[in-house]
mmCIF file of C-alpha atoms in Angstrom:
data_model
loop_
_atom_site.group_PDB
_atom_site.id
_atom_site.type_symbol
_atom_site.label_atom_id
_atom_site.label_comp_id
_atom_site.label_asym_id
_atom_site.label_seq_id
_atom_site.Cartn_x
_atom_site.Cartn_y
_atom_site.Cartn_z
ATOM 1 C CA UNK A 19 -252.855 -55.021 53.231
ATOM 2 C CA UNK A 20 -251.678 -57.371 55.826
ATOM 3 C CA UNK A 21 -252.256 -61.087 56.119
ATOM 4 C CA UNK A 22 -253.320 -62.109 59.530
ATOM 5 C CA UNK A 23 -252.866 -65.006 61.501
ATOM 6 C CA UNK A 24 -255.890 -66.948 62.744
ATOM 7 C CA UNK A 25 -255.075 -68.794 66.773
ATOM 8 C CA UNK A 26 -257.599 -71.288 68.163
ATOM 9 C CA UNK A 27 -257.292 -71.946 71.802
ATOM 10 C CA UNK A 28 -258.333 -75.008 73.101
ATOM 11 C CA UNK A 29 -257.982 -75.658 76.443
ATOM 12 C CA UNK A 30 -258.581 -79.261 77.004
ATOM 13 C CA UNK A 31 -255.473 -81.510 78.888
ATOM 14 C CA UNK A 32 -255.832 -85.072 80.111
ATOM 15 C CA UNK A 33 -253.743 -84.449 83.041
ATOM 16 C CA UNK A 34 -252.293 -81.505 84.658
ATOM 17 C CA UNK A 35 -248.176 -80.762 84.011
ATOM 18 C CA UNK A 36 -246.314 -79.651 86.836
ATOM 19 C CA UNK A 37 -244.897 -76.818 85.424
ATOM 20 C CA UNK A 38 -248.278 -75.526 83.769
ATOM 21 C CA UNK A 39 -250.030 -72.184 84.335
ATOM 22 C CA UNK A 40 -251.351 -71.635 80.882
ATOM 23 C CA UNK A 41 -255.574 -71.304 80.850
ATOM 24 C CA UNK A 42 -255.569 -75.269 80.439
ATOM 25 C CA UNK A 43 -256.927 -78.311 82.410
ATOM 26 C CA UNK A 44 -258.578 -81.071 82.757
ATOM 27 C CA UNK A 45 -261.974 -80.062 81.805
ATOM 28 C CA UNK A 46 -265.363 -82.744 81.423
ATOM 29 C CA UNK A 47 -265.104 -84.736 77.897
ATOM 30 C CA UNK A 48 -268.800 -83.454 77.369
ATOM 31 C CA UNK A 49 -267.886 -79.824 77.297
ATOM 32 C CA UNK A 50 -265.557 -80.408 73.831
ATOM 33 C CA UNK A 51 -268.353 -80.363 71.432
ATOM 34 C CA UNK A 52 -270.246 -77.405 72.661
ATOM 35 C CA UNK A 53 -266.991 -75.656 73.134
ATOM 36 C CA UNK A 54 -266.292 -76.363 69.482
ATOM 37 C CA UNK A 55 -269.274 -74.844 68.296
ATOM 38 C CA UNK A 56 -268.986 -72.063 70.486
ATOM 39 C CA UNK A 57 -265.869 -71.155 68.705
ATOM 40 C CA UNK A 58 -267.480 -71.578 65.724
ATOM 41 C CA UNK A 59 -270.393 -68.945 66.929
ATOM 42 C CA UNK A 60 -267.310 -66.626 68.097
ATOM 43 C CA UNK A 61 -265.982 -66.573 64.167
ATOM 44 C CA UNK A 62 -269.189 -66.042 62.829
ATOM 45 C CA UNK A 63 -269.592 -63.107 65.155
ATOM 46 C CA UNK A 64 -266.235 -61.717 65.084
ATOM 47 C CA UNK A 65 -266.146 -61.486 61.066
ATOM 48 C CA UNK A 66 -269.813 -59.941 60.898
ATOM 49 C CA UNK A 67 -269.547 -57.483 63.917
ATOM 50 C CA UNK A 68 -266.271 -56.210 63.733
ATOM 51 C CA UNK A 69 -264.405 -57.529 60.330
ATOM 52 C CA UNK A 70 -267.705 -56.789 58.140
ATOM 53 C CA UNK A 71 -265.257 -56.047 54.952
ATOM 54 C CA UNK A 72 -263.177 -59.580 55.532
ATOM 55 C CA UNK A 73 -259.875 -59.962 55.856
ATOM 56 C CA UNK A 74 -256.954 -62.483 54.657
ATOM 57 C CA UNK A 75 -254.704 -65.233 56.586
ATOM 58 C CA UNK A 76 -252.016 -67.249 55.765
ATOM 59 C CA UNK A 77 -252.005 -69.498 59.143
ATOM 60 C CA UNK A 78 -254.405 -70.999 61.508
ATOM 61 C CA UNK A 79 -252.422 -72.679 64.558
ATOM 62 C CA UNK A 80 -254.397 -74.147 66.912
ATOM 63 C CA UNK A 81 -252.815 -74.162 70.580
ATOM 64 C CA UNK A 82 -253.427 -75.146 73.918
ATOM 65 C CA UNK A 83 -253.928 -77.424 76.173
ATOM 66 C CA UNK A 84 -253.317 -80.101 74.427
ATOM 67 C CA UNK A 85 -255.665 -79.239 70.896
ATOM 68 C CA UNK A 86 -255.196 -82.917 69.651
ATOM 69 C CA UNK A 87 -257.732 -83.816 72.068
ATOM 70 C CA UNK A 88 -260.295 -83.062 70.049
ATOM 71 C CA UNK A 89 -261.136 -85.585 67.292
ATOM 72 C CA UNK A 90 -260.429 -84.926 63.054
ATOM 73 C CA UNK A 91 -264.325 -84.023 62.774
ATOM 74 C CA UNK A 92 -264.301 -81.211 65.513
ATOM 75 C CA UNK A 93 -260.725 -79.727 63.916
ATOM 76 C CA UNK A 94 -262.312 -79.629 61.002
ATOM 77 C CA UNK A 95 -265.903 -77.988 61.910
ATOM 78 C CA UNK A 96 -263.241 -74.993 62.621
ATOM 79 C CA UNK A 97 -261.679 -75.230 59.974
ATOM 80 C CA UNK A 98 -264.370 -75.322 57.520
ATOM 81 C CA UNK A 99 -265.701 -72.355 59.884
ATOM 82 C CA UNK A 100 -262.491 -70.385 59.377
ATOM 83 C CA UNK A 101 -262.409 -70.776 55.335
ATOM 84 C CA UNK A 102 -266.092 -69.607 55.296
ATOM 85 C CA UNK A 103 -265.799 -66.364 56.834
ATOM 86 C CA UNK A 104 -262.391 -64.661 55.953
ATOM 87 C CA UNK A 105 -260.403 -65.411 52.636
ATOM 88 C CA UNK A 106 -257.356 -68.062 53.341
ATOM 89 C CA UNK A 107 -254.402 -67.251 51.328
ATOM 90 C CA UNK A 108 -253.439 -70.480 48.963
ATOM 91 C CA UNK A 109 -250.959 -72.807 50.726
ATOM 92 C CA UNK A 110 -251.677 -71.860 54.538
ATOM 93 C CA UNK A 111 -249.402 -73.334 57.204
ATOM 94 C CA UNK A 112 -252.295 -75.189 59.811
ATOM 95 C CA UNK A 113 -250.172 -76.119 62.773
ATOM 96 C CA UNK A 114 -251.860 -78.584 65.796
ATOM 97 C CA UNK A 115 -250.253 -78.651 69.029
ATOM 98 C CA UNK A 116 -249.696 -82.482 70.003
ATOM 99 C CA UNK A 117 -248.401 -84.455 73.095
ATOM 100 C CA UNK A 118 -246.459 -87.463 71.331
ATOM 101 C CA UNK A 119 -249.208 -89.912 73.332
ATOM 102 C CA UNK A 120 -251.917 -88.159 71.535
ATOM 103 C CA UNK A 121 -251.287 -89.280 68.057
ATOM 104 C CA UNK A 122 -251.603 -92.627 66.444
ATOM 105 C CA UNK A 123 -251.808 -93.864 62.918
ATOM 106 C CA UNK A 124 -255.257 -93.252 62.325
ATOM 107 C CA UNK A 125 -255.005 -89.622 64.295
ATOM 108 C CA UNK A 126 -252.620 -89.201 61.356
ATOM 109 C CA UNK A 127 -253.844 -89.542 58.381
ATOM 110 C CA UNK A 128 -256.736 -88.000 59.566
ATOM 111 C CA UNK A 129 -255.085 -84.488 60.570
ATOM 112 C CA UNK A 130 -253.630 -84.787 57.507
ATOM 113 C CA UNK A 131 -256.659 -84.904 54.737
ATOM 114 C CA UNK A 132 -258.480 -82.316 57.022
ATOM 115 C CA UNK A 133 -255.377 -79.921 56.401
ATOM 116 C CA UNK A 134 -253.098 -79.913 59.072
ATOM 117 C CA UNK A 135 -250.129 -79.660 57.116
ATOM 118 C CA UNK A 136 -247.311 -78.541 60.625
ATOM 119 C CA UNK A 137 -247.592 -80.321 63.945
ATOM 120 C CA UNK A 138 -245.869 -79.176 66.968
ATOM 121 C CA UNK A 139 -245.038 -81.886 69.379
ATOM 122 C CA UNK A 140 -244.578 -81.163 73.287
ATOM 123 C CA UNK A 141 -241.210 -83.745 73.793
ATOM 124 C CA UNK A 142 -239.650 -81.009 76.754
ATOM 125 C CA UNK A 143 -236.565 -83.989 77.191
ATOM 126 C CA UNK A 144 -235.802 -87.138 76.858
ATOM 127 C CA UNK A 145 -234.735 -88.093 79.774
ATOM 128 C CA UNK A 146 -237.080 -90.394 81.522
ATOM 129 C CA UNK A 147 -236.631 -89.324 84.959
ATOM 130 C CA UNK A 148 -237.311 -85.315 83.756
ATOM 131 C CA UNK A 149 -240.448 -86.415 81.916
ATOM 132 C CA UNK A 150 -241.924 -87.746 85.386
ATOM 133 C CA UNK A 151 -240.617 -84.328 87.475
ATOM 134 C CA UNK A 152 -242.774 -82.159 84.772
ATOM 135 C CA UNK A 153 -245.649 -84.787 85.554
ATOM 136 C CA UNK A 154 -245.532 -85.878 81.532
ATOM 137 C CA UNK A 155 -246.995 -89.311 80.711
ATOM 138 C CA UNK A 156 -245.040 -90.134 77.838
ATOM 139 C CA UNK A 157 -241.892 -91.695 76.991
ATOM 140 C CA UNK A 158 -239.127 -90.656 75.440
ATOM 141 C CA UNK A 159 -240.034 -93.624 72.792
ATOM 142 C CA UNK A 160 -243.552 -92.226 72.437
ATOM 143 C CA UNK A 161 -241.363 -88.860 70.903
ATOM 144 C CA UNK A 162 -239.546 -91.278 68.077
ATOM 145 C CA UNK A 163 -242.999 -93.354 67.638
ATOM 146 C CA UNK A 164 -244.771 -90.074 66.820
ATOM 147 C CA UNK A 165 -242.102 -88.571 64.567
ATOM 148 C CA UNK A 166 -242.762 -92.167 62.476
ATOM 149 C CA UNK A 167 -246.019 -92.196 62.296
ATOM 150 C CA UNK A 168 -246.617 -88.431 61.689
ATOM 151 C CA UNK A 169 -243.942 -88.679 58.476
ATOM 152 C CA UNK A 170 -245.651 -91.864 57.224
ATOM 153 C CA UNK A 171 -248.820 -90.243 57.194
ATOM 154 C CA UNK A 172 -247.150 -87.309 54.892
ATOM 155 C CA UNK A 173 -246.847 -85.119 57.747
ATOM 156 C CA UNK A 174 -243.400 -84.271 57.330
ATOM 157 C CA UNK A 175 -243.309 -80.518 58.953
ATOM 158 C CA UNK A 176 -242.695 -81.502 62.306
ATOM 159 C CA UNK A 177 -241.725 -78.513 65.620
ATOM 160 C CA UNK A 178 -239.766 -80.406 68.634
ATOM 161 C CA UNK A 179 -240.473 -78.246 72.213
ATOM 162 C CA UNK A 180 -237.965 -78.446 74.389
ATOM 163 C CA UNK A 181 -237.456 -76.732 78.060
ATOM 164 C CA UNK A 182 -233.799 -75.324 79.426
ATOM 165 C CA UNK A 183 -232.741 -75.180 82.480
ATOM 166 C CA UNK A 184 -234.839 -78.136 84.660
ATOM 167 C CA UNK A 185 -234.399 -78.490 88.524
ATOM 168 C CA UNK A 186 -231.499 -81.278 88.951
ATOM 169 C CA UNK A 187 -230.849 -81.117 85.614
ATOM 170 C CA UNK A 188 -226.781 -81.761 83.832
ATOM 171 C CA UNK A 189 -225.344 -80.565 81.382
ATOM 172 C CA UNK A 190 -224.346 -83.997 80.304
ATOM 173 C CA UNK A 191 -228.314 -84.947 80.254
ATOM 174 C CA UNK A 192 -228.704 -81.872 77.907
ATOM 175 C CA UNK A 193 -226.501 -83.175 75.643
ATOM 176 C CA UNK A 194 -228.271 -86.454 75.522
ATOM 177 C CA UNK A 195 -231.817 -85.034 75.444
ATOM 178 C CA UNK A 196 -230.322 -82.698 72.198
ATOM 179 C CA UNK A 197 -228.273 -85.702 70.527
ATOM 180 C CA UNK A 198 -231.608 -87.379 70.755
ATOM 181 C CA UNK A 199 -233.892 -84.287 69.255
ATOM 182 C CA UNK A 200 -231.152 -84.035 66.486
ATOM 183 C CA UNK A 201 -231.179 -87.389 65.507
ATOM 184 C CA UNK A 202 -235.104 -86.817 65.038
ATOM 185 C CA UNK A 203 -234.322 -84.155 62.539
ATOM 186 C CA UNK A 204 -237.364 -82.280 63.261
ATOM 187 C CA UNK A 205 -237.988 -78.916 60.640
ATOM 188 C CA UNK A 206 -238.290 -76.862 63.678
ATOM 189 C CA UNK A 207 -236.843 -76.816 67.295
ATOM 190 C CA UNK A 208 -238.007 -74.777 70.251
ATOM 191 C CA UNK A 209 -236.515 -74.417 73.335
ATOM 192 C CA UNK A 210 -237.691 -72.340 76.385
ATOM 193 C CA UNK A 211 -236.298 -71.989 79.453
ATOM 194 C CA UNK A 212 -238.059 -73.279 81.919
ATOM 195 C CA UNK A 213 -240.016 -70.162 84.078
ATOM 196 C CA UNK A 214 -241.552 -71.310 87.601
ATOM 197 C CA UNK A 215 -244.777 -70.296 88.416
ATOM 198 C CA UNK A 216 -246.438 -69.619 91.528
ATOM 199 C CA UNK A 217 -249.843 -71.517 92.480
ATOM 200 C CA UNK A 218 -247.914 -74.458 90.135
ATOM 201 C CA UNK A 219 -247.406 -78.120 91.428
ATOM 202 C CA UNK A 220 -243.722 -77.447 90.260
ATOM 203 C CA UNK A 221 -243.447 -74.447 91.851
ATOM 204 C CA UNK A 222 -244.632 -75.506 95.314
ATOM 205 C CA UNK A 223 -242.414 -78.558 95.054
ATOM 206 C CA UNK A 224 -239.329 -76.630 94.554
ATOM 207 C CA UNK A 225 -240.302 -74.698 97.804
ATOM 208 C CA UNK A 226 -241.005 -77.820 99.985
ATOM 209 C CA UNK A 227 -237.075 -78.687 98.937
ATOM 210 C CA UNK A 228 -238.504 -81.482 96.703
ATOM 211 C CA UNK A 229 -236.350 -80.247 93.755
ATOM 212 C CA UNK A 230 -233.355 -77.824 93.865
ATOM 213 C CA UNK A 231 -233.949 -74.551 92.556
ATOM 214 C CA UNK A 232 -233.096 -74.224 88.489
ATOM 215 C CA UNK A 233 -229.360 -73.436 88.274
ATOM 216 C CA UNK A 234 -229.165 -69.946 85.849
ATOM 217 C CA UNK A 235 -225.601 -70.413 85.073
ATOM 218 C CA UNK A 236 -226.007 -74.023 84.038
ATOM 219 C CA UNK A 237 -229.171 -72.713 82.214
ATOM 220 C CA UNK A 238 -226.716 -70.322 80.264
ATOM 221 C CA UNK A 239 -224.450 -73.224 79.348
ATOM 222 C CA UNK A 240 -227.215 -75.537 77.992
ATOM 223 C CA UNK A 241 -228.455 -72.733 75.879
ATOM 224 C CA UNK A 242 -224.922 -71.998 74.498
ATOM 225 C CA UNK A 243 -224.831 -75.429 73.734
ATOM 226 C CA UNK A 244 -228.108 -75.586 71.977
ATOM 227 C CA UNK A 245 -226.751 -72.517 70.169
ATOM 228 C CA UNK A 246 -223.565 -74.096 68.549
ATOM 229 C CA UNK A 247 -224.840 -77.602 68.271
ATOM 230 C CA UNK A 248 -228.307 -76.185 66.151
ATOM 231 C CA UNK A 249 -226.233 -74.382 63.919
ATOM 232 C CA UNK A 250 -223.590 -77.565 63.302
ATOM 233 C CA UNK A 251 -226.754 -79.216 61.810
ATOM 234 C CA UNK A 252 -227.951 -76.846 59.504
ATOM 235 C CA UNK A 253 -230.887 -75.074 62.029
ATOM 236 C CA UNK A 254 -230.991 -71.250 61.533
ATOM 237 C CA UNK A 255 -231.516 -69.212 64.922
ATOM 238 C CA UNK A 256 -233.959 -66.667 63.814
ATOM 239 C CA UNK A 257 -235.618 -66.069 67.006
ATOM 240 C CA UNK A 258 -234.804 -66.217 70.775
ATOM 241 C CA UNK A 259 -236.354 -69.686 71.323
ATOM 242 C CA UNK A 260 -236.679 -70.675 68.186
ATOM 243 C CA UNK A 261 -234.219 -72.426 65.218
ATOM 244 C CA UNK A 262 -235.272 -74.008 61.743
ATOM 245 C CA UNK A 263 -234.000 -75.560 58.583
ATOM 246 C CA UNK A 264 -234.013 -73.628 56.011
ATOM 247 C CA UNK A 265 -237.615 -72.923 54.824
ATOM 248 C CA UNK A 266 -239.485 -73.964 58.044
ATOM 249 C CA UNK A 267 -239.466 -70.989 60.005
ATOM 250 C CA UNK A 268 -243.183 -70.862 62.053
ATOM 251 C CA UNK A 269 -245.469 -68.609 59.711
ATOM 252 C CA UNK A 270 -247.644 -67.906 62.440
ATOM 253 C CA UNK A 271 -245.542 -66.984 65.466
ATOM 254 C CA UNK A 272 -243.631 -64.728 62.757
ATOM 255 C CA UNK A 273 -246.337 -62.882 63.323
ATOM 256 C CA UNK A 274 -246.662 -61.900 66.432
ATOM 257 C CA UNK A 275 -242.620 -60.776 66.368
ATOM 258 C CA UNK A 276 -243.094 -58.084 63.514
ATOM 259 C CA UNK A 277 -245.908 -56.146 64.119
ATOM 260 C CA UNK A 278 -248.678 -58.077 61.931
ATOM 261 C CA UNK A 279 -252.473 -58.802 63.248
ATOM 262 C CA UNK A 280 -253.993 -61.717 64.101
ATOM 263 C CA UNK A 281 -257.042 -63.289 65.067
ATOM 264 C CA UNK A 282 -257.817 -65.172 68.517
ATOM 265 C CA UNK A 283 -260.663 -67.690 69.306
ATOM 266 C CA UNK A 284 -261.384 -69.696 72.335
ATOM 267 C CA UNK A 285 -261.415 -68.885 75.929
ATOM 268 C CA UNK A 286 -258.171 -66.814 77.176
ATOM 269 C CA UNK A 287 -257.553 -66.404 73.390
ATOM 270 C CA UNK A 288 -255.486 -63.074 72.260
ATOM 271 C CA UNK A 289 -256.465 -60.579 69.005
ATOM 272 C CA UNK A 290 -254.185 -57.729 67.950
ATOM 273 C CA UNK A 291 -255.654 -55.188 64.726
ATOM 274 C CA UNK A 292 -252.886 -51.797 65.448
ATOM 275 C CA UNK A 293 -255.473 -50.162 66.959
ATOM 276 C CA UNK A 294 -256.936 -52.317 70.420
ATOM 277 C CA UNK A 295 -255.648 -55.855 71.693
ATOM 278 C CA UNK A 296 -258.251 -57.739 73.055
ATOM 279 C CA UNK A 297 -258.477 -60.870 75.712
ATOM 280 C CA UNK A 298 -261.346 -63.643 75.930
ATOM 281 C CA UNK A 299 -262.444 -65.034 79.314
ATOM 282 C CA UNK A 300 -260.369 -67.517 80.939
ATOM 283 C CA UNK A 301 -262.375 -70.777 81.475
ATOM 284 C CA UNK A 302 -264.233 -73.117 79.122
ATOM 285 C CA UNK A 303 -267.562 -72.489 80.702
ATOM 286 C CA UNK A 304 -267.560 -68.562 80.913
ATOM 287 C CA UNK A 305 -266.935 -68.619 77.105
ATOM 288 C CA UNK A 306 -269.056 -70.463 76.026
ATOM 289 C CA UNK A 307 -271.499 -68.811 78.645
ATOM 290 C CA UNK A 308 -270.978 -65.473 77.719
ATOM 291 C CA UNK A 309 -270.468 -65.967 73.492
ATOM 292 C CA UNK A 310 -274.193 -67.472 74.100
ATOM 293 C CA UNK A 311 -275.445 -64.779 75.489
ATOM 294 C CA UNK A 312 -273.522 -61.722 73.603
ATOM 295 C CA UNK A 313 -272.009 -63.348 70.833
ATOM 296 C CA UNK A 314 -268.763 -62.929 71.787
ATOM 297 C CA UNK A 315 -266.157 -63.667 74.924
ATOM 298 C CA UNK A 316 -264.167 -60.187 75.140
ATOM 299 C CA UNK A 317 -263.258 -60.038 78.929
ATOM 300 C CA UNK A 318 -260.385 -56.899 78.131
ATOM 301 C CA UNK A 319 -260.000 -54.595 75.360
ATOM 302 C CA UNK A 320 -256.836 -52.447 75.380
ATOM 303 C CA UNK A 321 -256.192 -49.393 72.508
ATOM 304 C CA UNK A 322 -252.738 -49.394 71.143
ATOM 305 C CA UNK A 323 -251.366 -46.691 70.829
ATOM 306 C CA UNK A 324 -248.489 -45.288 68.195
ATOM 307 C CA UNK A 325 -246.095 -45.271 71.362
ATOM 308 C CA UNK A 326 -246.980 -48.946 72.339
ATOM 309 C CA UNK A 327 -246.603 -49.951 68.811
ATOM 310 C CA UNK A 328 -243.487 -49.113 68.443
ATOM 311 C CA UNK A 329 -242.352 -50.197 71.621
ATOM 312 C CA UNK A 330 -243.267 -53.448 70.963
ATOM 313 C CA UNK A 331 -242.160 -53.918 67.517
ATOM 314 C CA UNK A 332 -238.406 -52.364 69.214
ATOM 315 C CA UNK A 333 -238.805 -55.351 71.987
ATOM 316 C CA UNK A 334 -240.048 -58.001 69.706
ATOM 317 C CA UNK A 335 -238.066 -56.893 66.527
ATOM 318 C CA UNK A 336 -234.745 -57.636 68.754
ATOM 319 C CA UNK A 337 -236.020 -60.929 69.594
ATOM 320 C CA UNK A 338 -235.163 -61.657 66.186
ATOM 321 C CA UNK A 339 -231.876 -63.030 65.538
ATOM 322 C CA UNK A 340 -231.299 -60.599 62.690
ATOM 323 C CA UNK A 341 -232.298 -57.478 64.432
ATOM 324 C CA UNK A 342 -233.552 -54.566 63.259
ATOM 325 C CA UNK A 343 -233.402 -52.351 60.477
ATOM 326 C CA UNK A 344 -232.823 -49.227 61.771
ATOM 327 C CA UNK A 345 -233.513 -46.870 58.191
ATOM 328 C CA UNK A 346 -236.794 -49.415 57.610
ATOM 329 C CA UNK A 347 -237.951 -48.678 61.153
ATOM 330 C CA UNK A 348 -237.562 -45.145 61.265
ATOM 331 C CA UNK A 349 -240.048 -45.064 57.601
ATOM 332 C CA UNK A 350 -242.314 -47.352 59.690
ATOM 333 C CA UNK A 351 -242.252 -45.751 62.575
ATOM 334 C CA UNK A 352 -241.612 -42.201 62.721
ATOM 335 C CA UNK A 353 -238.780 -42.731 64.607
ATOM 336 C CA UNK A 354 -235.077 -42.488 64.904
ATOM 337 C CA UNK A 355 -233.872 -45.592 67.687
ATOM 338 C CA UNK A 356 -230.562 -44.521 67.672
ATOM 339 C CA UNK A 357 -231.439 -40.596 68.644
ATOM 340 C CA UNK A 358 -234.059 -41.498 71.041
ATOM 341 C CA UNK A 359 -232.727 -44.556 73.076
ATOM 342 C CA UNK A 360 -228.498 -44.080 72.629
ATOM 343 C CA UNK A 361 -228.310 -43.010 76.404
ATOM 344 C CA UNK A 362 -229.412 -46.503 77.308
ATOM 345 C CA UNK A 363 -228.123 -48.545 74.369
ATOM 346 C CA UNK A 364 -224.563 -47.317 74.466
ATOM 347 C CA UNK A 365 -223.003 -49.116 77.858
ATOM 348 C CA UNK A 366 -225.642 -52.308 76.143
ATOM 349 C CA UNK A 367 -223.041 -51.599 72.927
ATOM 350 C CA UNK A 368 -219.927 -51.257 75.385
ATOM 351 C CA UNK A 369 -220.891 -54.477 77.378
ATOM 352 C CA UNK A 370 -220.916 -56.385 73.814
ATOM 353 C CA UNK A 371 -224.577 -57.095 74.776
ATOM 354 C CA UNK A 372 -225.916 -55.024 71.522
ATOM 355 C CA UNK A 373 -224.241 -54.305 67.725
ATOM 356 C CA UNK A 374 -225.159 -51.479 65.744
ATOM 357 C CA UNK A 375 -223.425 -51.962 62.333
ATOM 358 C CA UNK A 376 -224.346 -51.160 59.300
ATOM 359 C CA UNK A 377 -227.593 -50.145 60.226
ATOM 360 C CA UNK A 378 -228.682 -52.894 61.719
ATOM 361 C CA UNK A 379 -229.479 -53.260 65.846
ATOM 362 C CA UNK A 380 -229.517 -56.600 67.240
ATOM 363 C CA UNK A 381 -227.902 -58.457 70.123
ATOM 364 C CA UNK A 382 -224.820 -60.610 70.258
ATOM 365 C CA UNK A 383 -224.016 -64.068 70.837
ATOM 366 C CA UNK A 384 -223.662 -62.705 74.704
ATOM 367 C CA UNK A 385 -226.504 -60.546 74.266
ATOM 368 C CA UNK A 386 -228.537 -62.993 73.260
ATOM 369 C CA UNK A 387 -228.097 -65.123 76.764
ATOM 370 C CA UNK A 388 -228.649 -61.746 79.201
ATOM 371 C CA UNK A 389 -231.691 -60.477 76.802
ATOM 372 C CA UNK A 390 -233.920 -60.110 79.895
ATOM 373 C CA UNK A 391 -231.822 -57.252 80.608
ATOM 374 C CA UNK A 392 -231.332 -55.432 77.462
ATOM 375 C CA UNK A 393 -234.912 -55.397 76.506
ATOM 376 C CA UNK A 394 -236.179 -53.975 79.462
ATOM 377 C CA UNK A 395 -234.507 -50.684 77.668
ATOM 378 C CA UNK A 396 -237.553 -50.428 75.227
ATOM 379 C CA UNK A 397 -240.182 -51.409 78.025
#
């Protein structure tokens, strides 16, 4: 039986971020409590109506927006809300999305005795000037001053997000922004290239000629870096974006990379069971609109089918830094990778993009920084 992973969107920001298209904003203080309980309404009616025989989880993450908004009592009306309807597995990873001006000593030990036991904090660099570009309020100071109080609270499992690849960014401020995330020794490190969006204040900026446009090659090099200096400290690279120490890989977004199901709540929030994926409406009010008047906020449902599924787990399984097992996924799946994709895979092999040894599929070191291109194979 698999053990699912349980998402909470909340979509509450106090400001906007340049660079931001996710279903977040600025929304009125006064909608955060009704929201909550909406969510809360959403569980109820999710485990009666279509989970009736329960299921378990392991991990509750709650995203956003910036989810630290709301305060220790509203985290934990979910929380409670979660335990009552579906069985959590003993020693769950909670994580709580943060910006490093959200949390203060008090915030702190309060996450902590409700549960929150992983916090991921929103840094994205350290330099000061980059922090104002993305339209970020905090200082690179705020990043050390929540590290401290967030480990002298007992919070000690601590995910540093970083972006790749800003407009008018060096390489020599990469290196500073990484000496300075390495020196924080977080347990966890992501970094994600930074992706443009249209309709984004960032996006029209860098059209108006406000910014340069994000240099690809120097993107490559600051990745590479990232690359050799992670692994120099002890961080294993286990996914595309994402590096660890040893025991503090994320339990939930492991999830969504190998094929397991998981619950979403809130507006925009995501569910996948194997057999439909389903998407909530976008905005704070529709949800909690629509979950009053139906019970729940389904705005798409989508049937997966044994094709997608294994299309998927191909794309997302090569995400992985160790690749895939090709004898494992053919029991799984049905299906022989090698026979059915070699036509496309062997120039990938030639190009040094993809091994295939000893059974095992997975991109190189070169692979890994032109993976855009090989993974449109399986897509």
């Amino acid at each position: 039986m698999p053990v699912w992973g349980i998402y909470i969107h909340v979509p509450f920001c106090p400001y906007h971020c340049a660079y931001c298209d996710f279903d977040a904003g600025v929304f009125p203080a006064r909608l955060r409590q009704p929201y909550v309980e909406t969510v809360i309404n959403e569980i109820a009616h999710t485990r009666a109506n279509l989970y009736p025989d329960g299921l378990t989880a392991d991990t509750i993450y709650f995203g956003g927006g910036t989810p630290a908004l709301l305060t220790a009592e509203q985290l934990q009306q979910i929380i409670e809300a979660v335990h009552h309807h579906f069985t959590i597995a003993d020693d769950p990873e909670v994580t709580l999305e943060a910006n490093p001006e959200s949390i203060n000593e008090e915030k702190a030990e309060q996450l902590r005795r409700i549960g929150i036991n992983r916090v991921s904090i929103g840094a994205q660099s350290f330099i000061e000037r980059h922090l104002r570009q993305l339209g970020r309020r905090h200082t690179a100071q705020d990043v050390w001053a929540c590290f401290r109080i967030l480990r002298e609270a007992g919070l000690s499992n601590l995910n540093l997000d970083l972006i790749i690849g800003l407009p008018n960014q060096s390489l020599t401020e990469w290196q500073y922004t990484l000496d300075q995330a390495l020196a924080l020794r977080p347990t966890h490190i992501s970094a994600y290239l930074l992706e443009v969006h249209e309709g984004t204040p960032l996006a029209r900026q860098l059209q108006r000629g406000r910014w340069p446009q994000p240099d690809e090659e120097l993107s490559v090099q600051m990745y590479e870096l990232l690359l050799d200096r992670a692994r120099a400290e002890g961080y294993e690279h286990y996914e595309l974006s994402n590096w660890a120490l040893p025991g503090f890989r994320s339990r939930h977004n492991l999830k969504y990379w190998s094929d397991t199901p998981y619950l979403g709540f809130g507006c925009s929030a995501a569910s996948y069971d194997w057999v439909e994926r389903r998407v909530n409406v976008k905005t704070p009010g529709a949800y909690i609109e629509q979950v009053g008047r139906l019970g729940h906020a389904i705005w798409m449902r989508t049937p997966v089918t044994q094709q997608t599924r294994r299309q998927e787990a191909l794309f997302l399984g090569l995400r992985q830094i160790g690749g895939i097992n090709l004898h494992q996924f053919q029991t799984h799946y049905g299906i022989d990778v090698w026979a059915e994709y070699e036509e496309a895979l062997t120039p990938l092999i030639e190009a040094g993009l993809v091994s295939r040894e000893n059974g095992w599929l997975k991109l190189t070191r070169r692979g890994l920084t032109l993976s855009n291109e090989v993974l449109t194979v399986f897509v």
